[in-house]
Coordinates of C-alpha atoms in Angstrom, one line a residue:
Chain A
X1 CA -157.1 -43.5 17.5
X2 CA -157.8 -47.3 17.7
X3 CA -160.9 -49.1 16.5
X4 CA -162.4 -49.4 19.9
X5 CA -162.4 -45.6 20.4
X6 CA -164.1 -45.2 17.1
X7 CA -167.1 -47.0 18.3
X8 CA -167.3 -45.4 21.8
X9 CA -170.2 -42.9 22.0
X10 CA -169.8 -39.4 23.1
X11 CA -172.6 -39.9 25.6
X12 CA -175.1 -42.7 26.2
X13 CA -178.6 -41.5 25.2
X14 CA -181.9 -43.0 26.1
X15 CA -181.7 -45.3 23.1
X16 CA -179.1 -47.3 24.9
X17 CA -181.5 -48.1 27.7
X18 CA -184.2 -49.6 25.4
X19 CA -184.3 -53.4 25.7
X20 CA -182.2 -54.7 22.8
X21 CA -184.7 -57.4 22.0
X22 CA -187.5 -54.9 21.7
X23 CA -185.3 -52.7 19.6
X24 CA -184.4 -55.6 17.3
X25 CA -188.0 -56.7 16.8
X26 CA -189.3 -53.2 16.0
X27 CA -186.4 -52.4 13.7
X28 CA -186.8 -55.7 12.0
X29 CA -190.5 -55.1 11.5
X30 CA -189.9 -51.7 10.0
X31 CA -187.2 -53.2 7.8
X32 CA -189.7 -55.8 6.5
X33 CA -192.2 -53.1 5.7
X34 CA -189.6 -51.0 3.8
X35 CA -188.3 -54.2 2.1
X36 CA -191.6 -55.2 0.5
X37 CA -192.9 -51.7 -0.1
X38 CA -192.6 -50.4 -3.7
X39 CA -193.4 -46.6 -3.2
X40 CA -190.3 -44.4 -3.5
X41 CA -191.8 -41.4 -1.6
X42 CA -192.5 -43.5 1.5
X43 CA -189.1 -45.1 1.3
X44 CA -187.5 -41.6 1.1
X45 CA -189.4 -40.5 4.2
X46 CA -188.3 -43.6 6.1
X47 CA -184.7 -42.9 5.0
X48 CA -185.0 -39.4 6.4
X49 CA -186.6 -40.7 9.6
X50 CA -183.8 -43.3 10.2
X51 CA -181.1 -40.6 9.5
X52 CA -182.8 -38.4 12.1
X53 CA -182.7 -41.2 14.6
X54 CA -179.1 -41.7 13.9
X55 CA -178.0 -38.1 14.1
X56 CA -180.2 -37.0 17.0
X57 CA -180.2 -40.0 19.4
X58 CA -177.2 -42.1 18.8
X59 CA -175.0 -40.1 21.1
X60 CA -172.0 -39.9 18.7
X61 CA -170.4 -36.7 17.6
X62 CA -171.5 -35.2 14.2
X63 CA -168.1 -35.7 12.6
X64 CA -168.0 -39.4 13.5
X65 CA -171.5 -39.9 12.2
X66 CA -170.7 -38.2 8.9
X67 CA -167.8 -40.6 8.6
X68 CA -170.0 -43.6 9.2
X69 CA -172.5 -42.3 6.7
X70 CA -170.1 -42.1 3.7
X71 CA -170.6 -45.8 2.7
X72 CA -174.3 -45.4 3.0
X73 CA -174.4 -42.4 0.7
X74 CA -172.2 -44.2 -1.8
X75 CA -174.5 -47.2 -1.7
X76 CA -177.4 -44.9 -2.7
X77 CA -175.6 -44.1 -6.0
X78 CA -174.1 -47.5 -6.7
X79 CA -177.5 -49.4 -6.3
X80 CA -179.5 -46.7 -8.1
X81 CA -177.2 -46.3 -11.2
X82 CA -177.5 -49.9 -12.6
X83 CA -181.3 -49.8 -12.3
X84 CA -181.6 -46.4 -13.8
X85 CA -179.4 -47.4 -16.8
X86 CA -180.6 -50.9 -17.5
X87 CA -184.1 -51.1 -15.8
X88 CA -187.1 -51.8 -17.9
X89 CA -189.6 -49.1 -18.7
X90 CA -191.8 -47.7 -21.5
X91 CA -191.5 -43.9 -21.2
X92 CA -188.0 -43.4 -22.6
X93 CA -186.1 -40.3 -21.7
X94 CA -182.8 -41.1 -23.2
X95 CA -181.2 -44.0 -25.1
X96 CA -177.7 -44.8 -26.2
X97 CA -176.8 -48.3 -27.3
X98 CA -177.9 -50.8 -24.6
X99 CA -178.3 -47.9 -22.0
X100 CA -181.8 -46.8 -21.8
X101 CA -183.1 -44.4 -19.2
X102 CA -186.9 -44.4 -18.8
X103 CA -189.2 -42.8 -16.3
X104 CA -190.0 -46.1 -14.7
X105 CA -186.4 -47.2 -14.4
X106 CA -185.5 -43.8 -12.9
X107 CA -188.0 -44.0 -10.1
X108 CA -187.2 -47.7 -9.6
X109 CA -183.5 -46.7 -9.2
X110 CA -184.4 -44.0 -6.7
X111 CA -186.5 -46.5 -4.8
X112 CA -183.6 -49.0 -4.6
X113 CA -181.2 -46.2 -3.5
X114 CA -183.5 -45.0 -0.8
X115 CA -184.1 -48.6 0.4
X116 CA -180.5 -49.4 0.7
X117 CA -179.9 -46.1 2.6
X118 CA -182.8 -46.7 4.9
X119 CA -181.4 -50.2 5.8
X120 CA -178.0 -48.6 6.2
X121 CA -179.1 -46.0 8.6
X122 CA -181.5 -48.3 10.6
X123 CA -178.7 -50.9 10.9
X124 CA -176.3 -48.3 12.0
X125 CA -178.6 -46.9 14.7
X126 CA -179.1 -50.5 16.0
X127 CA -175.5 -51.5 16.0
X128 CA -174.2 -48.3 17.5
X129 CA -176.6 -48.3 20.4
X130 CA -176.8 -52.1 21.3
X131 CA -174.2 -54.5 22.6
X132 CA -174.2 -57.9 21.0
X133 CA -174.0 -59.8 24.3
X134 CA -176.9 -57.9 25.8
X135 CA -178.9 -58.6 22.6
X136 CA -178.5 -62.3 23.1
X137 CA -179.4 -62.2 26.8
X138 CA -182.5 -60.1 26.0
X139 CA -183.5 -62.5 23.1
X140 CA -183.2 -65.4 25.5
X141 CA -185.2 -63.8 28.3
X142 CA -187.8 -61.7 26.5
X143 CA -188.2 -63.7 23.3
X144 CA -187.4 -67.2 24.6
X145 CA -184.7 -67.9 22.1
X146 CA -183.3 -71.3 23.2
X147 CA -180.1 -70.9 25.3
X148 CA -178.3 -73.4 23.1
X149 CA -178.5 -71.0 20.1
X150 CA -177.6 -67.9 22.1
X151 CA -174.6 -69.4 23.8
X152 CA -173.3 -71.1 20.7
X153 CA -173.5 -67.7 18.9
X154 CA -171.8 -65.9 21.7
X155 CA -169.1 -68.5 22.0
X156 CA -168.5 -68.5 18.2
X157 CA -168.4 -64.7 18.0
X158 CA -165.6 -64.7 20.6
X159 CA -163.5 -66.8 18.3
X160 CA -163.7 -64.4 15.4
X161 CA -160.4 -62.6 16.2
X162 CA -158.6 -65.9 16.2
X163 CA -160.1 -66.8 12.8
X164 CA -159.0 -63.4 11.3
X165 CA -155.5 -64.0 12.8
X166 CA -155.3 -67.4 11.2
X167 CA -156.4 -66.1 7.8
X168 CA -153.8 -63.4 7.9
X169 CA -151.1 -65.8 9.1
X170 CA -151.8 -68.0 6.1
X171 CA -151.9 -65.1 3.7
X172 CA -148.4 -64.0 5.0
X173 CA -147.1 -67.6 4.8
X174 CA -148.2 -67.9 1.1
X175 CA -146.4 -64.6 0.4
X176 CA -143.2 -65.7 2.1
X177 CA -143.1 -69.0 0.4
X178 CA -144.0 -67.5 -3.0
X179 CA -147.1 -69.6 -3.5
X180 CA -148.6 -68.9 -7.0
X181 CA -152.1 -69.8 -8.2
X182 CA -153.4 -70.7 -11.6
X183 CA -155.4 -68.1 -13.6
X184 CA -159.2 -68.1 -13.8
X185 CA -161.7 -70.3 -12.1
X186 CA -159.1 -73.0 -11.2
X187 CA -157.1 -70.4 -9.3
X188 CA -160.2 -69.4 -7.3
X189 CA -160.6 -73.0 -6.3
X190 CA -156.9 -73.4 -5.3
X191 CA -157.2 -70.2 -3.2
X192 CA -160.4 -71.3 -1.5
X193 CA -158.9 -74.7 -0.8
X194 CA -155.7 -73.5 0.6
X195 CA -157.4 -71.0 2.9
X196 CA -160.5 -72.9 3.9
X197 CA -159.0 -76.3 4.7
X198 CA -156.9 -75.5 7.7
X199 CA -159.3 -72.8 8.9
X200 CA -162.2 -75.2 9.0
X201 CA -160.3 -78.1 10.4
X202 CA -159.1 -75.9 13.2
X203 CA -162.4 -74.3 13.8
X204 CA -164.3 -77.6 13.9
X205 CA -161.9 -79.0 16.4
X206 CA -162.1 -75.9 18.5
X207 CA -165.9 -75.8 18.5
X208 CA -165.9 -79.4 19.5
X209 CA -163.6 -78.9 22.4
X210 CA -165.7 -75.9 23.5
X211 CA -169.0 -77.8 23.4
X212 CA -167.5 -80.7 25.4
X213 CA -166.1 -78.2 27.9
X214 CA -169.5 -76.5 28.2
X215 CA -171.3 -79.8 28.7
X216 CA -168.7 -80.8 31.3
X217 CA -169.7 -77.7 33.2
X218 CA -173.3 -78.9 33.1
X219 CA -174.6 -76.8 30.3
X220 CA -177.7 -78.6 29.3
X221 CA -180.1 -78.2 26.3
X222 CA -183.6 -77.4 27.5
X223 CA -182.8 -77.2 31.3
X224 CA -184.2 -74.3 33.3
X225 CA -181.5 -71.7 33.9
X226 CA -180.6 -68.4 35.4
X227 CA -179.0 -65.5 33.6
X228 CA -175.9 -63.5 34.5
X229 CA -177.4 -60.3 33.0
X230 CA -181.1 -60.1 33.9
X231 CA -183.0 -58.1 31.3
X232 CA -186.7 -56.9 31.6
X233 CA -189.2 -54.7 29.8
X234 CA -189.0 -51.1 30.9
X235 CA -191.3 -48.0 30.4
X236 CA -188.7 -46.6 28.0
X237 CA -189.4 -49.6 25.6
X238 CA -193.0 -48.3 25.3
X239 CA -191.8 -44.8 24.6
X240 CA -189.4 -46.1 21.9
X241 CA -192.2 -48.2 20.3
X242 CA -194.6 -45.2 20.3
X243 CA -191.9 -43.0 18.8
X244 CA -191.0 -45.4 16.1
X245 CA -194.6 -46.2 15.2
X246 CA -195.7 -42.6 15.1
X247 CA -192.7 -41.6 12.9
X248 CA -193.5 -44.5 10.5
X249 CA -197.1 -43.5 10.3
X250 CA -196.0 -39.9 9.7
X251 CA -193.7 -41.2 6.9
X252 CA -196.7 -43.0 5.4
X253 CA -199.2 -40.1 5.5
X254 CA -196.6 -37.6 4.2
X255 CA -196.1 -39.7 1.1
Chain B
X1 CA -178.1 -88.8 27.6
X2 CA -177.6 -86.3 24.8
X3 CA -178.3 -89.0 22.2
X4 CA -181.9 -89.3 23.3
X5 CA -184.7 -87.1 21.8
X6 CA -187.8 -85.8 23.6
X7 CA -189.6 -89.1 23.4
X8 CA -186.7 -90.8 25.0
X9 CA -185.7 -92.7 21.9
X10 CA -182.1 -92.8 20.8
X11 CA -181.7 -90.1 18.2
X12 CA -178.9 -90.7 15.7
X13 CA -179.8 -88.0 13.3
X14 CA -180.8 -85.1 15.5
X15 CA -178.5 -82.2 16.4
X16 CA -176.5 -82.6 19.6
X17 CA -175.1 -79.5 21.3
X18 CA -171.7 -80.2 19.8
X19 CA -173.2 -80.4 16.3
X20 CA -175.1 -77.1 16.8
X21 CA -172.0 -75.3 18.0
X22 CA -170.0 -76.7 15.1
X23 CA -172.7 -75.6 12.7
X24 CA -172.8 -72.1 14.0
X25 CA -169.0 -72.0 14.0
X26 CA -168.9 -73.0 10.4
X27 CA -171.4 -70.3 9.6
X28 CA -169.4 -67.7 11.5
X29 CA -166.2 -68.7 9.8
X30 CA -167.9 -68.3 6.4
X31 CA -169.1 -64.9 7.6
X32 CA -165.5 -63.9 8.1
X33 CA -164.4 -65.4 4.8
X34 CA -167.3 -63.6 3.1
X35 CA -166.1 -60.3 4.5
X36 CA -162.8 -60.8 2.8
X37 CA -164.6 -62.0 -0.4
X38 CA -166.8 -58.9 -0.2
X39 CA -163.7 -56.7 -0.4
X40 CA -162.6 -58.5 -3.6
X41 CA -166.1 -58.3 -4.9
X42 CA -166.4 -54.6 -4.3
X43 CA -163.2 -54.0 -6.3
X44 CA -164.5 -56.0 -9.3
X45 CA -168.1 -54.7 -9.0
X46 CA -167.9 -51.6 -11.2
X47 CA -165.3 -52.7 -13.8
X48 CA -166.1 -56.4 -14.6
X49 CA -169.8 -57.1 -14.4
X50 CA -169.5 -60.6 -15.8
X51 CA -166.7 -61.7 -13.4
X52 CA -168.7 -60.2 -10.6
X53 CA -171.7 -62.4 -11.2
X54 CA -169.5 -65.4 -11.6
X55 CA -168.0 -64.8 -8.1
X56 CA -171.5 -64.4 -6.7
X57 CA -171.8 -68.2 -5.9
X58 CA -169.7 -67.6 -2.8
X59 CA -172.7 -66.1 -1.0
X60 CA -174.6 -69.4 -1.4
X61 CA -171.8 -71.7 -0.3
X62 CA -172.3 -71.7 3.4
X63 CA -175.5 -73.7 3.7
X64 CA -174.6 -76.5 1.4
X65 CA -171.0 -76.6 2.7
X66 CA -172.2 -77.1 6.3
X67 CA -174.7 -79.7 5.2
X68 CA -172.1 -81.7 3.3
X69 CA -169.9 -81.5 6.4
X70 CA -172.3 -82.4 9.2
X71 CA -175.2 -84.2 7.3
X72 CA -178.0 -83.6 9.8
X73 CA -181.4 -81.9 9.3
X74 CA -181.5 -78.2 9.9
X75 CA -177.8 -77.6 9.4
X76 CA -177.9 -75.7 6.1
X77 CA -180.4 -73.1 7.4
X78 CA -178.7 -72.6 10.8
X79 CA -175.3 -72.2 9.2
X80 CA -176.6 -69.8 6.6
X81 CA -178.3 -67.7 9.2
X82 CA -175.2 -67.7 11.4
X83 CA -173.0 -66.5 8.5
X84 CA -175.6 -63.8 7.8
X85 CA -175.6 -62.8 11.5
X86 CA -171.9 -62.2 11.5
X87 CA -172.3 -60.0 8.3
X88 CA -175.1 -58.1 10.0
X89 CA -172.9 -57.5 13.1
X90 CA -170.1 -56.1 11.1
X91 CA -172.4 -53.6 9.5
X92 CA -174.2 -55.1 6.5
X93 CA -177.6 -54.5 8.1
X94 CA -180.9 -56.3 8.5
X95 CA -181.2 -57.3 4.8
X96 CA -178.4 -59.9 5.0
X97 CA -180.3 -61.6 7.9
X98 CA -183.4 -62.0 5.7
X99 CA -181.3 -63.2 2.7
X100 CA -179.4 -65.6 4.8
X101 CA -182.5 -67.1 6.2
X102 CA -184.3 -67.5 2.9
X103 CA -181.2 -68.8 1.0
X104 CA -180.5 -71.3 3.8
X105 CA -184.1 -72.4 3.6
X106 CA -183.8 -73.0 -0.2
X107 CA -180.7 -75.2 0.3
X108 CA -182.3 -77.0 3.2
X109 CA -185.4 -77.9 1.1
X110 CA -183.2 -79.6 -1.6
X111 CA -181.4 -81.8 1.0
X112 CA -184.7 -82.5 2.7
X113 CA -186.3 -83.6 -0.5
X114 CA -183.6 -86.3 -0.8
X115 CA -184.4 -87.2 2.9
X116 CA -180.9 -86.2 3.9
X117 CA -179.5 -89.3 2.3
X118 CA -177.7 -87.9 -0.8
X119 CA -174.7 -85.6 -0.5
X120 CA -173.1 -85.8 -4.0
X121 CA -172.0 -83.0 -6.3
X122 CA -175.4 -82.7 -8.0
X123 CA -177.5 -82.5 -4.9
X124 CA -175.1 -80.0 -3.4
X125 CA -175.1 -78.0 -6.6
X126 CA -178.9 -78.0 -6.8
X127 CA -179.0 -76.8 -3.2
X128 CA -176.9 -73.9 -4.3
X129 CA -179.1 -73.2 -7.3
X130 CA -182.1 -73.3 -4.9
X131 CA -180.4 -70.8 -2.7
X132 CA -179.9 -68.6 -5.8
X133 CA -183.6 -68.8 -6.7
X134 CA -184.6 -68.0 -3.2
X135 CA -182.4 -65.0 -3.4
X136 CA -183.9 -64.0 -6.7
X137 CA -187.4 -64.3 -5.1
X138 CA -186.3 -61.7 -2.5
X139 CA -184.7 -59.5 -5.2
X140 CA -188.1 -59.4 -6.9
X141 CA -189.6 -57.7 -3.8
X142 CA -186.5 -55.6 -3.1
X143 CA -186.7 -54.3 -6.6
X144 CA -183.3 -55.5 -8.0
X145 CA -185.0 -57.7 -10.6
X146 CA -186.9 -55.1 -12.6
X147 CA -184.2 -55.1 -15.3
X148 CA -184.6 -55.3 -19.1
X149 CA -185.1 -59.0 -20.1
X150 CA -181.6 -59.4 -21.5
X151 CA -179.9 -57.9 -18.5
X152 CA -182.1 -60.0 -16.2
X153 CA -181.2 -63.1 -18.1
X154 CA -177.4 -62.4 -18.1
X155 CA -177.3 -61.4 -14.5
X156 CA -179.2 -64.4 -13.0
X157 CA -178.1 -66.9 -15.6
X158 CA -174.5 -66.3 -14.6
X159 CA -175.4 -66.4 -11.0
X160 CA -177.0 -69.9 -11.4
X161 CA -173.9 -71.2 -13.1
X162 CA -171.7 -69.7 -10.4
X163 CA -173.8 -71.1 -7.6
X164 CA -173.5 -74.6 -9.0
X165 CA -169.8 -74.3 -9.4
X166 CA -169.3 -73.0 -5.8
X167 CA -171.7 -75.1 -3.9
X168 CA -171.5 -78.2 -6.1
X169 CA -168.0 -78.6 -7.2
X170 CA -166.0 -76.4 -4.9
X171 CA -167.8 -77.2 -1.6
X172 CA -167.9 -80.9 -2.5
X173 CA -164.1 -81.2 -3.1
X174 CA -163.2 -79.0 -0.1
X175 CA -165.3 -81.1 2.2
X176 CA -163.8 -84.3 0.7
X177 CA -160.4 -82.8 1.6
X178 CA -161.6 -82.0 5.1
X179 CA -162.8 -85.6 5.5
X180 CA -159.2 -86.7 4.8
X181 CA -158.1 -84.7 7.9
X182 CA -160.4 -86.7 10.0
X183 CA -162.4 -83.9 11.6
X184 CA -165.7 -85.1 10.2
X185 CA -165.5 -88.6 11.8
X186 CA -166.9 -87.6 15.1
X187 CA -169.7 -85.3 13.9
X188 CA -171.5 -87.2 11.2
X189 CA -174.6 -89.3 12.1
X190 CA -173.7 -92.8 13.2
X191 CA -174.5 -95.2 10.3
X192 CA -175.6 -98.8 10.4
X193 CA -172.2 -100.0 9.2
X194 CA -170.6 -98.3 12.2
X195 CA -172.8 -100.3 14.5
X196 CA -172.1 -103.5 12.6
X197 CA -168.4 -103.0 12.8
X198 CA -168.7 -103.0 16.6
X199 CA -170.1 -106.6 16.6

């Protein structure tokens, strides 16, 4: 099974039809609320809500979704543990050397774990049900993102596979030639320098050629333009907004 | 045509389309490098807490690096956001977008306070430290910062040192080496000396 199959849904649910710009704005708003909120019960409800969205409406098979969820579950523990062991607090439950578990640090740790899981699930729902290119087209048309930003992003994203190839080619070349690095911080600098220098020199030249080619084809900053993929607001966007808002309110009142 | 700004004046410092595309490209390349860095970081994370914080400066490098390279207003924040967008696309979620934006803003403010005229080791290093403080500010709201005083001091103290090393020293010398390849000649703002050399 190749990587492309891994990210192909079993069936395309209604979430795929929601305007990506609308989806992005609503998810980002929800993300901001969770980010600044300090109440662990509410965060837990949001986490459950985002997990439900993922498992019910993403259109992927259960086995695949469980596989995607493994890193998220690990992140709950890895973020919670440091805070539980070293967080500040008054009501001490258990202490051993510099490790101190208190009531406050325990709940703070849970809060952190639930937050990172909420972000993980929300991000996954968004990524699995939206195509990057359509997101940029919708951002340009519905949210008036200037075309120069959107097209620069799309062009640069297309070049990512080339960048990865170049990095791997260099890594192999170092191995073949037996390049060795110093120990410690100096070694880190040598590594960064050897990898970054050619990658950036190449990428800058490539970006420059690309920009000149686009301008030669009459791509103009600030000019009125038409779009290859027209995107609009649809009734389903309203349904999605209502669902998300009512679920969030539910999460709030249940906490 | 592209050298003129909205008022029709010739604009030597503003971002042309070429500059914008290069800035975003630099951000995206950093996004890819940060992905590989993240793999290294994840291995070290549980076993070497001190080394882990010392490697943290990498996340602040993108904004100052792009600014040292291109030297035009807005570059640090756009590159930082572009790097974060790539991380978000490969599955690091919405929080990296927010961190990228705020950290880029921190670096941008330092360069702006020197009126985009100073690009030495110290200014670049301070830009990195400003990014680090901006990240700390977000950590306060996220909840990462509610540690015991000693743990807080060790964690963020090491991070400040690391951000200075990565954005000041490392970024500065790598950009210097890039200058030697000649790729920066056509993207930097045209200076007065350049004009005089034409006469």
